[in-house]
């Protein structure tokens, strides 16, 4: 049986010089809240706080590598017979996409830094490009903490139930060091601890 292969698209954004950036909150205080990060003609929508934290963290982690980049590097215009194609990119991100980076040091050439966020690669060519882009993601992290909704309360309830279950003594536990204690455990059931109150403040 023939099965079609799934397609995937990767994007490489080459950054030269100080970037034109903007960080904006949309539909604040609603379930549709989102924070957008615009870097040049690339627009990234962050829909969860953890996404903003993940992206900002990888840029901070490579600050020392960025110190090896040249301060400024002239951008060479891409020219061909058909002219120049200036494309825009729109990216939708949520959860914790894979985030990593590495410094590339080709012999006889300037170093450049490659930051990968999911399927998007930022090829950072100089210090100005790194500093301005890092600041945009840092601002997005700060803004998301007050605009984007908190993680779903279901996970908190599950954690609370797990903690309550661990607090109860194990059923049929006869691995006691003392014979008297083993007999006491076998003869009398241990008291059942009271479950935590399901008040409104605890559920939130």
PDB file of C-alpha atoms in Angstrom:
ATOM      1  CA  UNK A   1       0.000   0.000   0.000  1.00  0.00           C
ATOM      2  CA  UNK A   2       1.439   3.340  -1.035  1.00  0.00           C
ATOM      3  CA  UNK A   3       1.529   5.962   1.692  1.00  0.00           C
ATOM      4  CA  UNK A   4       2.298   9.579   0.937  1.00  0.00           C
ATOM      5  CA  UNK A   5       5.149  11.087   2.925  1.00  0.00           C
ATOM      6  CA  UNK A   6       4.336  13.999   5.185  1.00  0.00           C
ATOM      7  CA  UNK A   7       5.777  17.277   4.016  1.00  0.00           C
ATOM      8  CA  UNK A   8       7.493  19.813   6.228  1.00  0.00           C
ATOM      9  CA  UNK A   9       8.808  23.290   5.512  1.00  0.00           C
ATOM     10  CA  UNK A  10      11.810  24.853   7.197  1.00  0.00           C
ATOM     11  CA  UNK A  11      12.514  28.572   7.170  1.00  0.00           C
ATOM     12  CA  UNK A  12      15.929  30.254   7.401  1.00  0.00           C
ATOM     13  CA  UNK A  13      15.975  33.953   8.317  1.00  0.00           C
ATOM     14  CA  UNK A  14      19.313  35.691   7.766  1.00  0.00           C
ATOM     15  CA  UNK A  15      19.697  38.710  10.040  1.00  0.00           C
ATOM     16  CA  UNK A  16      22.102  41.570   9.312  1.00  0.00           C
ATOM     17  CA  UNK A  17      22.345  44.684  11.463  1.00  0.00           C
ATOM     18  CA  UNK A  18      19.893  46.074  14.009  1.00  0.00           C
ATOM     19  CA  UNK A  19      16.486  44.597  13.287  1.00  0.00           C
ATOM     20  CA  UNK A  20      13.201  46.474  12.998  1.00  0.00           C
ATOM     21  CA  UNK A  21      11.141  44.747  15.691  1.00  0.00           C
ATOM     22  CA  UNK A  22       7.761  45.104  17.379  1.00  0.00           C
ATOM     23  CA  UNK A  23       6.114  43.181  20.221  1.00  0.00           C
ATOM     24  CA  UNK A  24       2.321  43.541  20.515  1.00  0.00           C
ATOM     25  CA  UNK A  25      -0.416  41.954  22.626  1.00  0.00           C
ATOM     26  CA  UNK A  26      -3.677  41.018  20.890  1.00  0.00           C
ATOM     27  CA  UNK A  27      -7.054  40.252  22.545  1.00  0.00           C
ATOM     28  CA  UNK A  28      -5.638  40.734  26.021  1.00  0.00           C
ATOM     29  CA  UNK A  29      -7.576  39.279  28.972  1.00  0.00           C
ATOM     30  CA  UNK A  30      -9.477  36.851  26.744  1.00  0.00           C
ATOM     31  CA  UNK A  31      -9.126  33.164  25.877  1.00  0.00           C
ATOM     32  CA  UNK A  32      -7.879  34.245  22.430  1.00  0.00           C
ATOM     33  CA  UNK A  33      -4.990  36.302  23.784  1.00  0.00           C
ATOM     34  CA  UNK A  34      -1.774  36.147  21.765  1.00  0.00           C
ATOM     35  CA  UNK A  35       1.560  37.981  21.711  1.00  0.00           C
ATOM     36  CA  UNK A  36       3.110  38.736  18.332  1.00  0.00           C
ATOM     37  CA  UNK A  37       6.812  39.280  17.701  1.00  0.00           C
ATOM     38  CA  UNK A  38       7.728  40.967  14.426  1.00  0.00           C
ATOM     39  CA  UNK A  39      11.333  40.802  13.267  1.00  0.00           C
ATOM     40  CA  UNK A  40      11.700  42.485   9.926  1.00  0.00           C
ATOM     41  CA  UNK A  41       9.164  40.767   7.668  1.00  0.00           C
ATOM     42  CA  UNK A  42       8.835  37.719   9.928  1.00  0.00           C
ATOM     43  CA  UNK A  43       5.813  37.624  12.247  1.00  0.00           C
ATOM     44  CA  UNK A  44       5.673  35.087  15.090  1.00  0.00           C
ATOM     45  CA  UNK A  45       2.495  34.489  17.108  1.00  0.00           C
ATOM     46  CA  UNK A  46       3.065  33.163  20.642  1.00  0.00           C
ATOM     47  CA  UNK A  47      -0.049  31.582  22.138  1.00  0.00           C
ATOM     48  CA  UNK A  48       1.273  30.260  25.449  1.00  0.00           C
ATOM     49  CA  UNK A  49       3.513  31.601  28.196  1.00  0.00           C
ATOM     50  CA  UNK A  50       5.776  28.571  28.080  1.00  0.00           C
ATOM     51  CA  UNK A  51       6.467  29.244  24.393  1.00  0.00           C
ATOM     52  CA  UNK A  52       7.636  32.772  25.106  1.00  0.00           C
ATOM     53  CA  UNK A  53       9.818  31.528  27.970  1.00  0.00           C
ATOM     54  CA  UNK A  54      11.348  28.778  25.815  1.00  0.00           C
ATOM     55  CA  UNK A  55      12.221  31.170  22.993  1.00  0.00           C
ATOM     56  CA  UNK A  56      13.646  33.884  25.253  1.00  0.00           C
ATOM     57  CA  UNK A  57      15.712  31.357  27.190  1.00  0.00           C
ATOM     58  CA  UNK A  58      17.593  30.039  24.161  1.00  0.00           C
ATOM     59  CA  UNK A  59      18.597  33.572  23.135  1.00  0.00           C
ATOM     60  CA  UNK A  60      19.893  34.289  26.646  1.00  0.00           C
ATOM     61  CA  UNK A  61      21.783  31.013  26.692  1.00  0.00           C
ATOM     62  CA  UNK A  62      23.834  32.024  23.649  1.00  0.00           C
ATOM     63  CA  UNK A  63      24.746  35.554  24.745  1.00  0.00           C
ATOM     64  CA  UNK A  64      28.375  34.532  25.261  1.00  0.00           C
ATOM     65  CA  UNK A  65      28.547  33.056  21.758  1.00  0.00           C
ATOM     66  CA  UNK A  66      27.147  36.294  20.350  1.00  0.00           C
ATOM     67  CA  UNK A  67      30.160  38.173  21.732  1.00  0.00           C
ATOM     68  CA  UNK A  68      32.233  36.470  18.999  1.00  0.00           C
ATOM     69  CA  UNK A  69      30.118  37.955  16.211  1.00  0.00           C
ATOM     70  CA  UNK A  70      31.329  40.991  14.255  1.00  0.00           C
ATOM     71  CA  UNK A  71      29.816  44.285  15.344  1.00  0.00           C
ATOM     72  CA  UNK A  72      28.392  45.083  11.926  1.00  0.00           C
ATOM     73  CA  UNK A  73      28.344  43.329   8.614  1.00  0.00           C
ATOM     74  CA  UNK A  74      27.154  44.747   5.303  1.00  0.00           C
ATOM     75  CA  UNK A  75      24.267  42.926   3.705  1.00  0.00           C
ATOM     76  CA  UNK A  76      24.801  41.841   0.140  1.00  0.00           C
ATOM     77  CA  UNK A  77      21.751  42.377  -2.027  1.00  0.00           C
ATOM     78  CA  UNK A  78      20.429  39.218  -3.640  1.00  0.00           C
ATOM     79  CA  UNK A  79      20.265  39.956  -7.355  1.00  0.00           C
ATOM     80  CA  UNK A  80      19.357  37.818 -10.297  1.00  0.00           C
ATOM     81  CA  UNK A  81      17.797  38.228 -13.709  1.00  0.00           C
ATOM     82  CA  UNK A  82      14.314  38.431 -12.241  1.00  0.00           C
ATOM     83  CA  UNK A  83      15.097  41.012  -9.556  1.00  0.00           C
ATOM     84  CA  UNK A  84      14.811  40.727  -5.769  1.00  0.00           C
ATOM     85  CA  UNK A  85      12.205  38.644  -3.942  1.00  0.00           C
ATOM     86  CA  UNK A  86      11.430  40.020  -0.468  1.00  0.00           C
ATOM     87  CA  UNK A  87       9.253  37.388   1.170  1.00  0.00           C
ATOM     88  CA  UNK A  88       7.311  37.601   4.425  1.00  0.00           C
ATOM     89  CA  UNK A  89       6.903  34.773   6.933  1.00  0.00           C
ATOM     90  CA  UNK A  90       4.083  34.148   9.437  1.00  0.00           C
ATOM     91  CA  UNK A  91       4.743  31.604  12.203  1.00  0.00           C
ATOM     92  CA  UNK A  92       2.304  30.241  14.793  1.00  0.00           C
ATOM     93  CA  UNK A  93       3.955  28.806  17.914  1.00  0.00           C
ATOM     94  CA  UNK A  94       2.695  27.139  21.070  1.00  0.00           C
ATOM     95  CA  UNK A  95       3.862  24.594  23.619  1.00  0.00           C
ATOM     96  CA  UNK A  96       7.602  24.000  23.952  1.00  0.00           C
ATOM     97  CA  UNK A  97       9.065  23.657  20.445  1.00  0.00           C
ATOM     98  CA  UNK A  98      12.664  22.383  20.218  1.00  0.00           C
ATOM     99  CA  UNK A  99      15.003  25.339  20.723  1.00  0.00           C
ATOM    100  CA  UNK A 100      18.773  25.247  20.255  1.00  0.00           C
ATOM    101  CA  UNK A 101      21.688  27.236  18.928  1.00  0.00           C
ATOM    102  CA  UNK A 102      25.296  26.922  17.847  1.00  0.00           C
ATOM    103  CA  UNK A 103      28.121  29.197  16.836  1.00  0.00           C
ATOM    104  CA  UNK A 104      29.461  28.540  13.333  1.00  0.00           C
ATOM    105  CA  UNK A 105      33.104  29.523  12.775  1.00  0.00           C
ATOM    106  CA  UNK A 106      34.100  28.806   9.160  1.00  0.00           C
ATOM    107  CA  UNK A 107      37.841  29.146   8.433  1.00  0.00           C
ATOM    108  CA  UNK A 108      38.792  32.543   7.059  1.00  0.00           C
ATOM    109  CA  UNK A 109      35.283  33.968   7.479  1.00  0.00           C
ATOM    110  CA  UNK A 110      33.278  35.792  10.076  1.00  0.00           C
ATOM    111  CA  UNK A 111      31.516  33.707  12.696  1.00  0.00           C
ATOM    112  CA  UNK A 112      27.734  33.547  12.654  1.00  0.00           C
ATOM    113  CA  UNK A 113      25.193  32.196  15.102  1.00  0.00           C
ATOM    114  CA  UNK A 114      22.363  29.838  14.194  1.00  0.00           C
ATOM    115  CA  UNK A 115      19.381  29.866  16.558  1.00  0.00           C
ATOM    116  CA  UNK A 116      16.741  27.263  15.770  1.00  0.00           C
ATOM    117  CA  UNK A 117      13.190  27.564  17.122  1.00  0.00           C
ATOM    118  CA  UNK A 118      11.166  24.617  15.917  1.00  0.00           C
ATOM    119  CA  UNK A 119      11.522  24.627  12.129  1.00  0.00           C
ATOM    120  CA  UNK A 120      12.685  28.235  11.968  1.00  0.00           C
ATOM    121  CA  UNK A 121      16.405  29.042  11.876  1.00  0.00           C
ATOM    122  CA  UNK A 122      17.736  32.520  12.619  1.00  0.00           C
ATOM    123  CA  UNK A 123      21.108  32.919  10.925  1.00  0.00           C
ATOM    124  CA  UNK A 124      22.502  35.827  12.955  1.00  0.00           C
ATOM    125  CA  UNK A 125      25.394  37.551  11.207  1.00  0.00           C
ATOM    126  CA  UNK A 126      26.444  40.306  13.614  1.00  0.00           C
ATOM    127  CA  UNK A 127      26.104  41.587  17.150  1.00  0.00           C
ATOM    128  CA  UNK A 128      23.506  44.211  16.284  1.00  0.00           C
ATOM    129  CA  UNK A 129      21.202  41.609  14.802  1.00  0.00           C
ATOM    130  CA  UNK A 130      21.558  39.393  17.863  1.00  0.00           C
ATOM    131  CA  UNK A 131      21.023  42.149  20.445  1.00  0.00           C
ATOM    132  CA  UNK A 132      17.909  43.574  18.788  1.00  0.00           C
ATOM    133  CA  UNK A 133      16.309  40.169  18.220  1.00  0.00           C
ATOM    134  CA  UNK A 134      17.125  38.964  21.721  1.00  0.00           C
ATOM    135  CA  UNK A 135      15.508  42.087  23.154  1.00  0.00           C
ATOM    136  CA  UNK A 136      12.321  41.438  21.151  1.00  0.00           C
ATOM    137  CA  UNK A 137      11.969  37.921  22.550  1.00  0.00           C
ATOM    138  CA  UNK A 138      12.755  39.165  26.049  1.00  0.00           C
ATOM    139  CA  UNK A 139      10.003  41.782  25.772  1.00  0.00           C
ATOM    140  CA  UNK A 140       7.633  39.075  24.523  1.00  0.00           C
ATOM    141  CA  UNK A 141       8.437  36.931  27.552  1.00  0.00           C
ATOM    142  CA  UNK A 142       7.663  39.810  29.932  1.00  0.00           C
ATOM    143  CA  UNK A 143       4.479  40.765  28.097  1.00  0.00           C
ATOM    144  CA  UNK A 144       3.201  37.193  27.919  1.00  0.00           C
ATOM    145  CA  UNK A 145       3.406  36.824  31.711  1.00  0.00           C
ATOM    146  CA  UNK A 146       0.666  39.438  32.108  1.00  0.00           C
ATOM    147  CA  UNK A 147      -1.339  38.925  28.903  1.00  0.00           C
ATOM    148  CA  UNK A 148      -1.486  35.244  28.039  1.00  0.00           C
ATOM    149  CA  UNK A 149      -3.701  32.967  30.144  1.00  0.00           C
ATOM    150  CA  UNK A 150      -2.215  30.702  32.771  1.00  0.00           C
ATOM    151  CA  UNK A 151      -1.825  26.984  32.053  1.00  0.00           C
ATOM    152  CA  UNK A 152      -5.045  24.985  32.293  1.00  0.00           C
ATOM    153  CA  UNK A 153      -6.122  24.251  35.868  1.00  0.00           C
ATOM    154  CA  UNK A 154      -6.677  20.578  34.990  1.00  0.00           C
ATOM    155  CA  UNK A 155      -2.978  19.870  35.359  1.00  0.00           C
ATOM    156  CA  UNK A 156      -2.981  21.466  38.812  1.00  0.00           C
ATOM    157  CA  UNK A 157      -5.879  19.281  39.933  1.00  0.00           C
ATOM    158  CA  UNK A 158      -4.088  16.192  38.686  1.00  0.00           C
ATOM    159  CA  UNK A 159      -0.970  17.162  40.631  1.00  0.00           C
ATOM    160  CA  UNK A 160      -3.035  17.718  43.798  1.00  0.00           C
ATOM    161  CA  UNK A 161      -4.702  14.319  43.485  1.00  0.00           C
ATOM    162  CA  UNK A 162      -1.308  12.684  42.942  1.00  0.00           C
ATOM    163  CA  UNK A 163       0.014  14.335  46.098  1.00  0.00           C
ATOM    164  CA  UNK A 164      -3.028  13.148  48.071  1.00  0.00           C
ATOM    165  CA  UNK A 165      -2.564   9.600  46.779  1.00  0.00           C
ATOM    166  CA  UNK A 166       1.103   9.562  47.777  1.00  0.00           C
ATOM    167  CA  UNK A 167       0.181  10.738  51.293  1.00  0.00           C
ATOM    168  CA  UNK A 168      -1.967   7.639  51.908  1.00  0.00           C
ATOM    169  CA  UNK A 169      -0.181   4.549  53.284  1.00  0.00           C
ATOM    170  CA  UNK A 170       0.310   1.742  50.746  1.00  0.00           C
ATOM    171  CA  UNK A 171      -2.303  -1.030  50.787  1.00  0.00           C
ATOM    172  CA  UNK A 172      -1.095  -4.413  52.086  1.00  0.00           C
ATOM    173  CA  UNK A 173       2.259  -3.128  53.277  1.00  0.00           C
ATOM    174  CA  UNK A 174       3.739  -5.969  55.385  1.00  0.00           C
ATOM    175  CA  UNK A 175       7.406  -5.146  54.795  1.00  0.00           C
ATOM    176  CA  UNK A 176       7.915  -3.927  58.348  1.00  0.00           C
ATOM    177  CA  UNK A 177      11.121  -4.412  60.264  1.00  0.00           C
ATOM    178  CA  UNK A 178       9.313  -5.148  63.554  1.00  0.00           C
ATOM    179  CA  UNK A 179       7.171  -8.333  63.942  1.00  0.00           C
ATOM    180  CA  UNK A 180       4.933  -6.504  66.436  1.00  0.00           C
ATOM    181  CA  UNK A 181       4.343  -3.688  63.945  1.00  0.00           C
ATOM    182  CA  UNK A 182       3.579  -6.190  61.190  1.00  0.00           C
ATOM    183  CA  UNK A 183       0.992  -7.874  63.442  1.00  0.00           C
ATOM    184  CA  UNK A 184      -0.523  -4.508  64.316  1.00  0.00           C
ATOM    185  CA  UNK A 185      -0.777  -3.572  60.676  1.00  0.00           C
ATOM    186  CA  UNK A 186      -2.384  -6.907  59.825  1.00  0.00           C
ATOM    187  CA  UNK A 187      -4.861  -6.713  62.722  1.00  0.00           C
ATOM    188  CA  UNK A 188      -6.014  -3.122  62.459  1.00  0.00           C
ATOM    189  CA  UNK A 189      -6.612  -1.046  59.396  1.00  0.00           C
ATOM    190  CA  UNK A 190      -4.696   2.230  59.349  1.00  0.00           C
ATOM    191  CA  UNK A 191      -6.775   5.404  59.663  1.00  0.00           C
ATOM    192  CA  UNK A 192      -7.813   6.918  56.350  1.00  0.00           C
ATOM    193  CA  UNK A 193      -6.515  10.413  55.919  1.00  0.00           C
ATOM    194  CA  UNK A 194      -8.950  13.064  54.911  1.00  0.00           C
ATOM    195  CA  UNK A 195      -8.818  14.217  51.264  1.00  0.00           C
ATOM    196  CA  UNK A 196      -7.957  17.837  50.664  1.00  0.00           C
ATOM    197  CA  UNK A 197     -10.854  20.257  50.439  1.00  0.00           C
ATOM    198  CA  UNK A 198     -12.030  21.040  46.929  1.00  0.00           C
ATOM    199  CA  UNK A 199     -12.614  24.706  47.569  1.00  0.00           C
ATOM    200  CA  UNK A 200     -12.829  27.267  44.816  1.00  0.00           C
ATOM    201  CA  UNK A 201      -9.450  28.773  45.637  1.00  0.00           C
ATOM    202  CA  UNK A 202      -7.747  25.350  45.492  1.00  0.00           C
ATOM    203  CA  UNK A 203      -9.218  24.529  42.065  1.00  0.00           C
ATOM    204  CA  UNK A 204      -7.918  27.716  40.450  1.00  0.00           C
TER     205      UNK A 204
END
